[in-house]
CSV table of C-alpha atoms in Angstrom, one decimal:
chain,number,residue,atom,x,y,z
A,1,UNK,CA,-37.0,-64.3,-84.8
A,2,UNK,CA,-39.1,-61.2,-85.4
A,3,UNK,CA,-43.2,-61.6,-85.4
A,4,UNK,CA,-45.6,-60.0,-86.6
A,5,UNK,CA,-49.5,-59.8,-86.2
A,6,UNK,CA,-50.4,-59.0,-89.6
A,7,UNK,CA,-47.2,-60.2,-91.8
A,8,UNK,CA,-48.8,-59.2,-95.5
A,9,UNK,CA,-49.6,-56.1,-94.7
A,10,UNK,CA,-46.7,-55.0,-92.6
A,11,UNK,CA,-44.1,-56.4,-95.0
A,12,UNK,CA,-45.3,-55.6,-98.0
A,13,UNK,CA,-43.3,-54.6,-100.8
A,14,UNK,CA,-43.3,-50.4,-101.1
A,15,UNK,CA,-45.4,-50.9,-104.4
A,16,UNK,CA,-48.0,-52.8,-102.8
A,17,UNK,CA,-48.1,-49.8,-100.0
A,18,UNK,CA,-48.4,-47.2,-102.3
A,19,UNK,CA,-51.4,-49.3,-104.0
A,20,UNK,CA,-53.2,-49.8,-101.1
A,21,UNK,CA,-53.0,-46.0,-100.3
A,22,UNK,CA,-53.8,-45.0,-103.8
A,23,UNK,CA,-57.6,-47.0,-103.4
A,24,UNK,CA,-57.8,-46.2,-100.4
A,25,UNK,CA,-57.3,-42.0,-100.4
A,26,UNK,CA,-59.6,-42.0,-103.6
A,27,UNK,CA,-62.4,-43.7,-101.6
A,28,UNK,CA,-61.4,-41.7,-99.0
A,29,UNK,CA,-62.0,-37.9,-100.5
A,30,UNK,CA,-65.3,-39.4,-102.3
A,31,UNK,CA,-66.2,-40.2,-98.4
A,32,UNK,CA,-65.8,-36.9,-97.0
A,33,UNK,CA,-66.8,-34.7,-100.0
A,34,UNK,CA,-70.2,-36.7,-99.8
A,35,UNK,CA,-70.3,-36.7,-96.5
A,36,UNK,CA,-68.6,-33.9,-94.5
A,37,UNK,CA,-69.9,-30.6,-96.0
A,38,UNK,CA,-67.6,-28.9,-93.7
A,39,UNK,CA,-64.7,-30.4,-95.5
A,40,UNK,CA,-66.2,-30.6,-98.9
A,41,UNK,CA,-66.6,-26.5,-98.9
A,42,UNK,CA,-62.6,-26.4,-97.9
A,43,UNK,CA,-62.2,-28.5,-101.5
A,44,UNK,CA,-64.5,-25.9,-103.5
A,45,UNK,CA,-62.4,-23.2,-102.4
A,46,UNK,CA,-59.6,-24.5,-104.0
A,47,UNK,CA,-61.4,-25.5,-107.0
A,48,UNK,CA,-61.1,-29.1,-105.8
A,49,UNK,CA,-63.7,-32.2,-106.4
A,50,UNK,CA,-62.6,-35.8,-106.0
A,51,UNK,CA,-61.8,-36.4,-109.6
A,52,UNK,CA,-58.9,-33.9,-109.1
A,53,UNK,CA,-57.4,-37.0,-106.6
A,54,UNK,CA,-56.1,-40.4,-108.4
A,55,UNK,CA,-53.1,-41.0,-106.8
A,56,UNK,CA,-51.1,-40.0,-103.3
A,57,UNK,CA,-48.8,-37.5,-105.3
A,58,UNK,CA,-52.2,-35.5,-105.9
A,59,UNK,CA,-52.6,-34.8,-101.9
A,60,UNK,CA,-50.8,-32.0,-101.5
A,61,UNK,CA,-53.2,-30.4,-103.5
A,62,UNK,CA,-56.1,-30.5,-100.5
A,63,UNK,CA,-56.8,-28.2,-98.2
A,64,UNK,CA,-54.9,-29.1,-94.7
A,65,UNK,CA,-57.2,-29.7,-91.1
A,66,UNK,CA,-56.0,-27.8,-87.9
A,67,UNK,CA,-56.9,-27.4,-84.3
A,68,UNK,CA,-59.0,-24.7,-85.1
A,69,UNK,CA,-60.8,-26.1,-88.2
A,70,UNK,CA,-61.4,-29.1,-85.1
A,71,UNK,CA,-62.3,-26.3,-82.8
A,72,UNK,CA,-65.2,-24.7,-85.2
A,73,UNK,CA,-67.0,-27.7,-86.2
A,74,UNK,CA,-67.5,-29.0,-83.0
A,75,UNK,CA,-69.4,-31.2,-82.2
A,76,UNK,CA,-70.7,-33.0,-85.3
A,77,UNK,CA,-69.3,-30.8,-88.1
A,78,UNK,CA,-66.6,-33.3,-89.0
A,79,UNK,CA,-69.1,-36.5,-88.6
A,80,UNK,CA,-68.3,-38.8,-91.6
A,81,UNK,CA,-71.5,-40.8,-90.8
A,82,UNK,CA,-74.9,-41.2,-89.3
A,83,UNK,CA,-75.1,-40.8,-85.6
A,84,UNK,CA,-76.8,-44.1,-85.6
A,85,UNK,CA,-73.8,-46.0,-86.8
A,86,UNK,CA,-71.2,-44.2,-84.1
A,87,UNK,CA,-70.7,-47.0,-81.8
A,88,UNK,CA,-68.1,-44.7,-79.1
A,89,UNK,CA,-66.6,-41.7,-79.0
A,90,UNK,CA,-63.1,-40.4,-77.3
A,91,UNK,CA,-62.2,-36.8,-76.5
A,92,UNK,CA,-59.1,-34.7,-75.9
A,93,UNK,CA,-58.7,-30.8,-74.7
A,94,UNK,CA,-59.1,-28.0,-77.6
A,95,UNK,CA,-57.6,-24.9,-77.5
A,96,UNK,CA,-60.1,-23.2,-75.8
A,97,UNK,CA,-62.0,-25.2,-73.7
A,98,UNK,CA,-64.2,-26.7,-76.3
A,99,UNK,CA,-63.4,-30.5,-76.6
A,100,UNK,CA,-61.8,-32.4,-79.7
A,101,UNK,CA,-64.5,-35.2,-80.2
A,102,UNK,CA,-63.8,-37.7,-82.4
A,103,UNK,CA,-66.2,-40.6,-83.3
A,104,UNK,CA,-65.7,-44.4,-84.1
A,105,UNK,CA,-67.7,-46.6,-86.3
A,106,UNK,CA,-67.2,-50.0,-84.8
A,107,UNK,CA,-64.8,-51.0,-88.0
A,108,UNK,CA,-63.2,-48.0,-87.4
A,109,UNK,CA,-62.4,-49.6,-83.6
A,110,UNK,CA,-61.7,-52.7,-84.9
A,111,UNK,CA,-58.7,-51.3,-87.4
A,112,UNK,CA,-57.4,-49.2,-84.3
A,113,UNK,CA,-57.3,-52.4,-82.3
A,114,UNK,CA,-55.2,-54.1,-85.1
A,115,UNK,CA,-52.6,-51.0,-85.0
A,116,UNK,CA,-52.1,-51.6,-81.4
A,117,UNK,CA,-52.0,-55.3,-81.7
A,118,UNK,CA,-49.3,-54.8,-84.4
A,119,UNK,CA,-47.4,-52.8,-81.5
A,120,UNK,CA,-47.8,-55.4,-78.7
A,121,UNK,CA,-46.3,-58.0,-81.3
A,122,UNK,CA,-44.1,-55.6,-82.5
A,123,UNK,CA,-42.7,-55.6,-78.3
A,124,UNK,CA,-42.7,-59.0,-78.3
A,125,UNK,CA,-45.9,-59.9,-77.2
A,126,UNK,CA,-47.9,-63.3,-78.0
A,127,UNK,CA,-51.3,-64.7,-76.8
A,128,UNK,CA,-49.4,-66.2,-73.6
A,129,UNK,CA,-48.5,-63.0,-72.9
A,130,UNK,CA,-50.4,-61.2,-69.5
A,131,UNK,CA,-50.7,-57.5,-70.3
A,132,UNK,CA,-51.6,-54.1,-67.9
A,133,UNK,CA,-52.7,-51.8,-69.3
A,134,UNK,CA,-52.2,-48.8,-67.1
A,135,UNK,CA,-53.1,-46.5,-69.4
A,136,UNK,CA,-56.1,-44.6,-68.4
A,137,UNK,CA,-59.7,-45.1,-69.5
A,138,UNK,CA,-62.3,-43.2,-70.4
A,139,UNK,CA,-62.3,-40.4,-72.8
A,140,UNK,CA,-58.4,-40.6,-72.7
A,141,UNK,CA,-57.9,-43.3,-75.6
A,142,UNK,CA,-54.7,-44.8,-74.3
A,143,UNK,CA,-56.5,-47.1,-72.0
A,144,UNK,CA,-59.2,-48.5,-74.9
A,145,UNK,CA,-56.8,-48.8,-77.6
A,146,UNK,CA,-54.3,-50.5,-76.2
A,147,UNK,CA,-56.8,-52.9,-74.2
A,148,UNK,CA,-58.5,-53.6,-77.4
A,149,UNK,CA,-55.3,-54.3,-79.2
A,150,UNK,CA,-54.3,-56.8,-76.1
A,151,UNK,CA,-57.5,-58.7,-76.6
A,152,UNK,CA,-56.7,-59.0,-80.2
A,153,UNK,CA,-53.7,-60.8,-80.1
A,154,UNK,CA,-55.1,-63.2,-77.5
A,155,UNK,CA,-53.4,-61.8,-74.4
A,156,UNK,CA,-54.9,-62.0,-70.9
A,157,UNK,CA,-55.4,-59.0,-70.4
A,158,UNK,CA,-55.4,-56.6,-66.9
A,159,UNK,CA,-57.6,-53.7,-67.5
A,160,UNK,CA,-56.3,-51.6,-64.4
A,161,UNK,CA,-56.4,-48.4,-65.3
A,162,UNK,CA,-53.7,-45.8,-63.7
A,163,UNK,CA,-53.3,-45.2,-60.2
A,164,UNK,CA,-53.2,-47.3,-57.0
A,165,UNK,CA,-49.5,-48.1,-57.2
A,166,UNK,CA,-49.1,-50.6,-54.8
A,167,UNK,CA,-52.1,-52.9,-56.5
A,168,UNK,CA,-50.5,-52.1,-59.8
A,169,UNK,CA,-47.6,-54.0,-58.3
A,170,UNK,CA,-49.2,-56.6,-56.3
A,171,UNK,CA,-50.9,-57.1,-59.6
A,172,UNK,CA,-47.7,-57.2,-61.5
A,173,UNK,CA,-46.4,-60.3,-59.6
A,174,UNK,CA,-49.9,-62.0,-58.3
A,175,UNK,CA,-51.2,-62.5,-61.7
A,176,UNK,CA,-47.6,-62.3,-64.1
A,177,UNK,CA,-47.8,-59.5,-65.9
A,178,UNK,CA,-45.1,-60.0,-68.4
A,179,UNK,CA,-46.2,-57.2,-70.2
A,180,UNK,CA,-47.5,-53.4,-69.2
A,181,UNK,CA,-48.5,-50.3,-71.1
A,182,UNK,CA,-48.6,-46.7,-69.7
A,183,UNK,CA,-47.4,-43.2,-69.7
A,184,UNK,CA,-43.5,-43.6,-69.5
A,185,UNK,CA,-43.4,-41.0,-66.2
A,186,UNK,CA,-45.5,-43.5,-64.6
A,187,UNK,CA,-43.3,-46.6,-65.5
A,188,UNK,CA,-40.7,-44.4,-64.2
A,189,UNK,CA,-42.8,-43.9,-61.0
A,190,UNK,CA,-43.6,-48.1,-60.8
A,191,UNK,CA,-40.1,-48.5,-60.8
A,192,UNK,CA,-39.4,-46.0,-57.7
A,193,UNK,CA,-42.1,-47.5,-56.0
A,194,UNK,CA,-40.6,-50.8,-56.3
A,195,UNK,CA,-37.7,-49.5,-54.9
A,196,UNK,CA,-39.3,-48.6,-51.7
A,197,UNK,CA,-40.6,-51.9,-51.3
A,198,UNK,CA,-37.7,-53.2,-51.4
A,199,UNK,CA,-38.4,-55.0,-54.7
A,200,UNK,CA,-35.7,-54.9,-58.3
A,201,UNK,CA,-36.3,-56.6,-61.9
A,202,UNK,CA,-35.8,-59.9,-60.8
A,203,UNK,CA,-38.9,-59.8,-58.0
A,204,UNK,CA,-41.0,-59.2,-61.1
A,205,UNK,CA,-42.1,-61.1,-64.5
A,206,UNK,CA,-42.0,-58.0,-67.1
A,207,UNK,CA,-40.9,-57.9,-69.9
A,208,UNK,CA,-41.6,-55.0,-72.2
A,209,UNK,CA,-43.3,-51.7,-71.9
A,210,UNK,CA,-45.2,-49.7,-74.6
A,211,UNK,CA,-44.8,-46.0,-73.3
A,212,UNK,CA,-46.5,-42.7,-74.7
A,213,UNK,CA,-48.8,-39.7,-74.2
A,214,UNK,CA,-46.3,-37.7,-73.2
A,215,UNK,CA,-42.3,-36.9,-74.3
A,216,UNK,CA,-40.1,-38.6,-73.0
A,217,UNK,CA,-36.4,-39.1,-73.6
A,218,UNK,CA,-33.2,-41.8,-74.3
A,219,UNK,CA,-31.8,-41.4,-71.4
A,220,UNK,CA,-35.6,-41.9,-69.5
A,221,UNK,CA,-35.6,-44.9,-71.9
A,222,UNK,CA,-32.4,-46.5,-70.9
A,223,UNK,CA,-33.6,-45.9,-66.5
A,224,UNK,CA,-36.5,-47.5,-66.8
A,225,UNK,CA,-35.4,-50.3,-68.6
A,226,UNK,CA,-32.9,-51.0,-66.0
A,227,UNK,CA,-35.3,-50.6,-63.0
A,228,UNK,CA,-37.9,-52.9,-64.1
A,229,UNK,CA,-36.2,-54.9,-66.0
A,230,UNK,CA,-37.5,-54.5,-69.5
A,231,UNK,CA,-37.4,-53.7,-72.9
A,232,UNK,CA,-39.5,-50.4,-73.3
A,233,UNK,CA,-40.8,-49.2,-76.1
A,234,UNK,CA,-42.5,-46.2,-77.7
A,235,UNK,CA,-45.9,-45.5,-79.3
A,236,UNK,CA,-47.8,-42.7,-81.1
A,237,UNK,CA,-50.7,-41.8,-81.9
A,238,UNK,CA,-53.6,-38.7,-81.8
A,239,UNK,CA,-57.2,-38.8,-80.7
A,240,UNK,CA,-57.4,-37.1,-84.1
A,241,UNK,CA,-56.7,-40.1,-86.0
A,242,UNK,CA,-57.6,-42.9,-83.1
A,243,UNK,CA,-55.2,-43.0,-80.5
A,244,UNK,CA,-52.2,-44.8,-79.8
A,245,UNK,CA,-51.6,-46.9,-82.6
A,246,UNK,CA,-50.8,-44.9,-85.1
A,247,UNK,CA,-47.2,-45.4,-85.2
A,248,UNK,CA,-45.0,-48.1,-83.5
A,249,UNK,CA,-41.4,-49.2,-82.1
A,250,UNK,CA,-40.2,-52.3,-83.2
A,251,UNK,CA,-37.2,-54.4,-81.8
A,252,UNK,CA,-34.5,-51.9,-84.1
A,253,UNK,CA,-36.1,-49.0,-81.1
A,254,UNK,CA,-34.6,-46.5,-84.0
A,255,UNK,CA,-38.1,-44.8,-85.1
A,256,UNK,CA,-41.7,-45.5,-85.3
A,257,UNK,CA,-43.2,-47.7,-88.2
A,258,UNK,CA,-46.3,-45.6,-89.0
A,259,UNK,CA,-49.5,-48.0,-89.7
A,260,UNK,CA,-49.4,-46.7,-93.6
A,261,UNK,CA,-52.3,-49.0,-95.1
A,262,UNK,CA,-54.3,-46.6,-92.3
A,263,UNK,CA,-52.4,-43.1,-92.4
A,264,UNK,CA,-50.4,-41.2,-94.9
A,265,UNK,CA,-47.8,-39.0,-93.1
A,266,UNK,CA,-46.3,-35.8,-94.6
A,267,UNK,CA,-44.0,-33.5,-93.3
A,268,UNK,CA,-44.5,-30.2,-94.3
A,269,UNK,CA,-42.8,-26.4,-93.8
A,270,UNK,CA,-44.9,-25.1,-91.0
A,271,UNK,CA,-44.4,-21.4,-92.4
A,272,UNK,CA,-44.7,-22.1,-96.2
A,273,UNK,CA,-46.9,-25.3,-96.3
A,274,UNK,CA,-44.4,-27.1,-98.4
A,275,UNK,CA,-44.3,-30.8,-98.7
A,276,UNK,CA,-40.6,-31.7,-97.5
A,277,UNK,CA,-38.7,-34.5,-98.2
A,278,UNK,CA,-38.3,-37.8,-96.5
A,279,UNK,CA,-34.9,-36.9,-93.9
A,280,UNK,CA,-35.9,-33.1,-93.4
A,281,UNK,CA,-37.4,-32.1,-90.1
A,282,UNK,CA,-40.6,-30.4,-90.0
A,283,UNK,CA,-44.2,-30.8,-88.9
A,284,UNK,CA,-45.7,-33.8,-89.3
A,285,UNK,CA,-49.4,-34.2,-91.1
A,286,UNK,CA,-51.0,-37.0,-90.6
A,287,UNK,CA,-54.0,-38.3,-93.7
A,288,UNK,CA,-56.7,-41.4,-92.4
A,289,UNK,CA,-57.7,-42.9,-95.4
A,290,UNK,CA,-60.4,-45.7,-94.0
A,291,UNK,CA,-62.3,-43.6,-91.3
A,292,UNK,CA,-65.3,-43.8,-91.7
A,293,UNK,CA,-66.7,-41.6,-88.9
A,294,UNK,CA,-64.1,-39.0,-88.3
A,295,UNK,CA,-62.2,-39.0,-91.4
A,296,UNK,CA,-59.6,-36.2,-91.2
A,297,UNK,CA,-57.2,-35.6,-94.2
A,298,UNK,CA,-53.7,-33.3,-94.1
A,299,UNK,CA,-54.3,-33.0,-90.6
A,300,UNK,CA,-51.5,-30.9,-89.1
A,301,UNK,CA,-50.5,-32.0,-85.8
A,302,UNK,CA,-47.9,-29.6,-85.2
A,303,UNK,CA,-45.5,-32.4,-83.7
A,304,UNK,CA,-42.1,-31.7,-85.2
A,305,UNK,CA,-40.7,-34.6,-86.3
A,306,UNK,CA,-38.7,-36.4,-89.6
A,307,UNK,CA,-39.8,-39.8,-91.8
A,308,UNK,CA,-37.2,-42.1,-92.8
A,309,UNK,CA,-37.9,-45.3,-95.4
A,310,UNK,CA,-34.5,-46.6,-94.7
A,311,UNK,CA,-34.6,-50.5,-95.0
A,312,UNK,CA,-35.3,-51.7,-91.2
A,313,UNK,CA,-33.7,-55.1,-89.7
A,314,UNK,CA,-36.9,-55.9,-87.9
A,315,UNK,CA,-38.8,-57.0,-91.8
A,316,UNK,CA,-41.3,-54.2,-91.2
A,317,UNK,CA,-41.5,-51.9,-95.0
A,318,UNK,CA,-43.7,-49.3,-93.8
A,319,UNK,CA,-41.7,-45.7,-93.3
A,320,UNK,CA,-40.4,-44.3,-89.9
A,321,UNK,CA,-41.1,-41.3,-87.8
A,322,UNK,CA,-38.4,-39.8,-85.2
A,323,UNK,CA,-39.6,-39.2,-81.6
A,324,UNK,CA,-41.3,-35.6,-81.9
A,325,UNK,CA,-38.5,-32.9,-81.1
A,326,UNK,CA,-41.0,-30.2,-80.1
A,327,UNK,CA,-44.3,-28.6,-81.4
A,328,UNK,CA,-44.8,-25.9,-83.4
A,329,UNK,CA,-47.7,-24.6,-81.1
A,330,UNK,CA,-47.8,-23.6,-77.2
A,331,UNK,CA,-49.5,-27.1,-76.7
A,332,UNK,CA,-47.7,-28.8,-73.5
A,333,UNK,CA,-48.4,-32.1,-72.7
A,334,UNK,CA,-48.6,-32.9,-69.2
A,335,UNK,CA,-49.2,-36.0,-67.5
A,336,UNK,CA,-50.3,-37.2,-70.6
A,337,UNK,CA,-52.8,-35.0,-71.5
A,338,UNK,CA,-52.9,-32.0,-73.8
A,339,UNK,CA,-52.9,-28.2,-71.7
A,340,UNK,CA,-53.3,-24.9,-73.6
A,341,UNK,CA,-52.2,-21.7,-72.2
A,342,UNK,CA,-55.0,-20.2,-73.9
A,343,UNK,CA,-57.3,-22.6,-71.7
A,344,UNK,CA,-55.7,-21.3,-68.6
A,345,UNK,CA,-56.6,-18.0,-69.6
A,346,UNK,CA,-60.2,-18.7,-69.9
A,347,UNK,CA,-60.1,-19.9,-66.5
A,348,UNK,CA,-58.8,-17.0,-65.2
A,349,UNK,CA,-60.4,-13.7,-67.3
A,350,UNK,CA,-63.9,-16.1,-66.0
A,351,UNK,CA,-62.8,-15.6,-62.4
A,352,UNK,CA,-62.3,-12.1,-62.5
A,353,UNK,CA,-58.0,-12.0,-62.8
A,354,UNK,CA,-55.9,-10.1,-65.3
A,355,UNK,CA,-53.9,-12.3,-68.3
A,356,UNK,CA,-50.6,-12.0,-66.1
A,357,UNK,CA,-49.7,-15.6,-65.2
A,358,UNK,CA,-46.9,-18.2,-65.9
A,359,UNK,CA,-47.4,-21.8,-66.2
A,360,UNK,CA,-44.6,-23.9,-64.4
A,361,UNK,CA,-44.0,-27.3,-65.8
A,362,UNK,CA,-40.9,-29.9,-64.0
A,363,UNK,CA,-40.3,-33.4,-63.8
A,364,UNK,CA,-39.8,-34.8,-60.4
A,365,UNK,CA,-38.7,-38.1,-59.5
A,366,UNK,CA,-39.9,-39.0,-63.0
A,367,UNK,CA,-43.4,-37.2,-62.7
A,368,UNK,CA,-44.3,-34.2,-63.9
A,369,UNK,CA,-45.3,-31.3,-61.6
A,370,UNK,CA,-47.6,-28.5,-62.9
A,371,UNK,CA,-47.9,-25.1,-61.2
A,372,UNK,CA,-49.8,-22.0,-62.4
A,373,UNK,CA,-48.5,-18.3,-60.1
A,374,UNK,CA,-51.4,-15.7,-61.2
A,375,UNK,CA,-51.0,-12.1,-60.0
A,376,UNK,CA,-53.5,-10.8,-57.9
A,377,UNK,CA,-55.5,-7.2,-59.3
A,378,UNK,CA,-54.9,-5.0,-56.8
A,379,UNK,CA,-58.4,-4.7,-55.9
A,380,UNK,CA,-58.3,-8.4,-55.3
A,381,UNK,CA,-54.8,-8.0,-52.9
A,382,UNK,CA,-55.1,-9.1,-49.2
A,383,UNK,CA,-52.8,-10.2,-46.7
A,384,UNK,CA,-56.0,-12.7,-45.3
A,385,UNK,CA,-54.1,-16.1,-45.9
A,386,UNK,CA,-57.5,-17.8,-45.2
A,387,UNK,CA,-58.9,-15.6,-48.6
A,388,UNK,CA,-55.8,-16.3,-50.6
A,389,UNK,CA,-56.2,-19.8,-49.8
A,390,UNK,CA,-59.6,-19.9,-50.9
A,391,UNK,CA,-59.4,-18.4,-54.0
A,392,UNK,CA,-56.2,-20.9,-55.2
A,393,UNK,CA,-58.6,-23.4,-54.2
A,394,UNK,CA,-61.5,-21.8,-56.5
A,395,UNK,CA,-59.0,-21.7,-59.0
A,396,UNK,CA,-57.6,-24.9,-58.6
A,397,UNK,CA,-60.9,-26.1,-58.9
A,398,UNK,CA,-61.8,-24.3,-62.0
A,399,UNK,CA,-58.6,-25.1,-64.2
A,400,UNK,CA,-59.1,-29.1,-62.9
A,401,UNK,CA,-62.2,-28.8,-64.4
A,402,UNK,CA,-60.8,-27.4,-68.3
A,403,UNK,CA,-57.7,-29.5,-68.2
A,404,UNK,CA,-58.6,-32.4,-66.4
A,405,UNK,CA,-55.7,-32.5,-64.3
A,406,UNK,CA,-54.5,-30.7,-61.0
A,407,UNK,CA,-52.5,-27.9,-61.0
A,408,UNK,CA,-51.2,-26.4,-58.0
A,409,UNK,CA,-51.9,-23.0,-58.1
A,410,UNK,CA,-49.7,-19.7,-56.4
A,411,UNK,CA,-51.5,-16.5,-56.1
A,412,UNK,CA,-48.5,-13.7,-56.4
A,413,UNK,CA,-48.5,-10.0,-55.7
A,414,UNK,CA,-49.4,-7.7,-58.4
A,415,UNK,CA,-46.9,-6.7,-61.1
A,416,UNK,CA,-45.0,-9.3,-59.1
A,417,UNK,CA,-44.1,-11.4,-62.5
A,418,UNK,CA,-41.4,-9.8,-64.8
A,419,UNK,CA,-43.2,-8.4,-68.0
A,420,UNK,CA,-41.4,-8.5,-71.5
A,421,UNK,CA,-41.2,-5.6,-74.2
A,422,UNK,CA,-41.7,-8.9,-76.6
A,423,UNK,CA,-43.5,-11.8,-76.3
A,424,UNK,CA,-45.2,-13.0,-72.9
A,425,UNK,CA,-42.9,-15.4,-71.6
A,426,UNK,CA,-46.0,-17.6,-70.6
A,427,UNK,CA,-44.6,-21.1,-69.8
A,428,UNK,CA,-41.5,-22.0,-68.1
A,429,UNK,CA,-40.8,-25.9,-68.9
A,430,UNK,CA,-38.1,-27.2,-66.9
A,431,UNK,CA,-38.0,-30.8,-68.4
A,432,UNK,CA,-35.3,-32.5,-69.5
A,433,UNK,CA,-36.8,-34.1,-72.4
């Protein structure tokens, strides 16, 4: 029999949805037009004020958020509230170096936690349940979210972090961890792991998974589900609007229930701006319409992706998203965490190189591997391996520092990487996802 965490609101009739979301975007433009003067100067320009907003129909008539609008009003330019009542911040990478902050009143943590308790239940989970969260923590939000939603539901809960394998397992079937939530790659890699240690689904107590922060496919699904014995299921969310959370599997695994009496989903033309109907693929824009401290509205996140409000068999009434099919950006996600191009480039013009590189992106053995080849000038070409080494290490060192993970980095001989009469072919992405 399917549970839920919060039955009345995630079963509610469509009217009672559309209600909810009605009160709650008018509140919400009033919020930001008194409050944000970033955003409330985006309204004038189109002649907007908040009267011009009654009902969710009337949305498409605000101006849209983007990376960039993220980008220029760092860091406090989007702050819905005092700085006195932010009670946390997270952060992802920007496009350029500069950070996405986003800021959290303490209800706005406590609604986040309820999304990601809705997920857990939504995987099965009750509070006898023993969850790891092997998300990491920090300014990533996968680890806090999901912790927070664990503790919510009542589930003991294992606060590990990512990394350190071997513990993770020793952890796994020490303290019964019927539950466990990370990056999928890394539920991939648990499952090799285990393998080595001679250990298969029955020497350990899991259950279910909740994967994301990174694409991953059916057929990655249906592998690690076999090797560790599980039900896995995916999650989605954006620092943007919280973190994971956002939008969850249920027992159907045939789309994401998005978390609706929180966030208003559109999927718009990316060229034309055109609100598309429910079915048609496009980019997805997200709307929070109870943030108090970073409240973005028509944020585009560039994910491509369709919404379906086809009845589902798990009870739940709030619509569907597919698994993202792509972005409409050069945003890659690697390892779970956001990498720009443009952000390798500012690593490099800063250390003296020219704008000829290629970014190298492949899964192995269910990780991902991430390698940046950068041609040489010729007033920088030696044939000292002790020199070349050092400066892939200064480099190495630099682009750790913008992305925030390694990259293994291959100095090449000038003009050695094929130019194009069209486009830079700047990233090669050997996934299969």
């Amino acid at each position: 029999m399917e549970r839920y965490y919060q039955p009345e609101i995630e079963c509610a009739s469509r009217d009672e949805i559309v209600a909810l979301q009605n009160e709650k975007l008018r509140k919400q433009v009033r919020h930001v037009w008194d409050s944000v003067p970033y955003y409330r100067k985006k309204m004038e320009e189109k002649g907007l004020t908040p009267d011009d907003i009654k009902t969710i129909d009337d949305l498409k008539k605000l101006p849209f958020l983007s990376k960039y609008d993220l980008r220029d009003s760092y860091p406090y330019g989007l702050l819905g509230v005092p700085l006195k009542d932010v009670v946390r911040i997270h952060s992802t990478s920007g496009t350029t170096g500069k950070r996405v902050v986003a800021f959290y009143t303490q209800h706005d943590i406590d609604l986040w936690e309820d999304c990601c308790a809705r997920a857990l239940v939504a995987a099965g989970a009750t509070d006898e349940d023993v969850c790891q969260v092997a998300y990491g923590f920090g300014l990533f939000t996968g680890g806090a979210g999901l912790n927070g939603g664990s503790h919510k539901l009542g589930c003991m809960t294992i606060p590990i972090s990512s990394g350190n394998t071997d513990r993770q397992i020793m952890f796994i079937q020490d303290l019964n961890a019927t539950v466990i939530c990370c990056t999928p790659s890394y539920a991939a890699y648990l499952g090799e792991r285990m393998k080595e240690l001679g250990l298969g689904p029955d020497d350990i107590p899991l259950k279910a998974g909740i994967f994301g922060a990174e694409a991953w496919s059916e057929e990655m699904r249906r592998d690690i589900e076999k090797t560790l014995g599980i039900k896995a299921f995916d999650i989605y969310g954006l620092t943007e609007l919280s973190g994971p959370g956002v939008a969850f599997e249920c027992s159907e695994q045939s789309g994401m229930h998005i978390n609706e009496d929180h966030f208003i989903a559109e999927i718009i033309d990316p060229d034309t701006e055109e609100v598309l109907p429910d079915g048609t693929w496009g980019e997805l824009v997200f709307t929070a319409i109870d943030k108090e401290a970073f409240p973005v509205i028509r944020y585009r996140t560039r994910d491509i992706c369709c919404l379906t409000r086809e009845k589902c068999s798990c009870g739940r009434t709030h619509v569907k998203m597919a698994k993202p099919r792509g972005r409409t950006d050069d945003m890659l996600i690697i390892r779970g965490v956001n990498v720009f191009p443009s952000q390798i480039e500012t690593v490099l013009l800063n250390n003296g190189y020219g704008a000829n590189y290629q970014i190298i992106v492949d899964r192995v053995n269910n990780t991902d591997t991430f390698e940046v080849r950068v041609e040489l000038t010729p007033e920088m070409f030696t044939d000292d391996l002790g020199d070349i080494a050092a400066k892939q290490k200064k480099l190495a060192d630099g682009l750790h520092a913008m992305l925030g993970i390694k990259a293994k980095v291959t100095l090449v001989a000038p003009k050695s990487i094929v130019r194009s009469e069209g486009k830079a072919v700047r990233v090669i992405d050997n996934r299969k996802i």
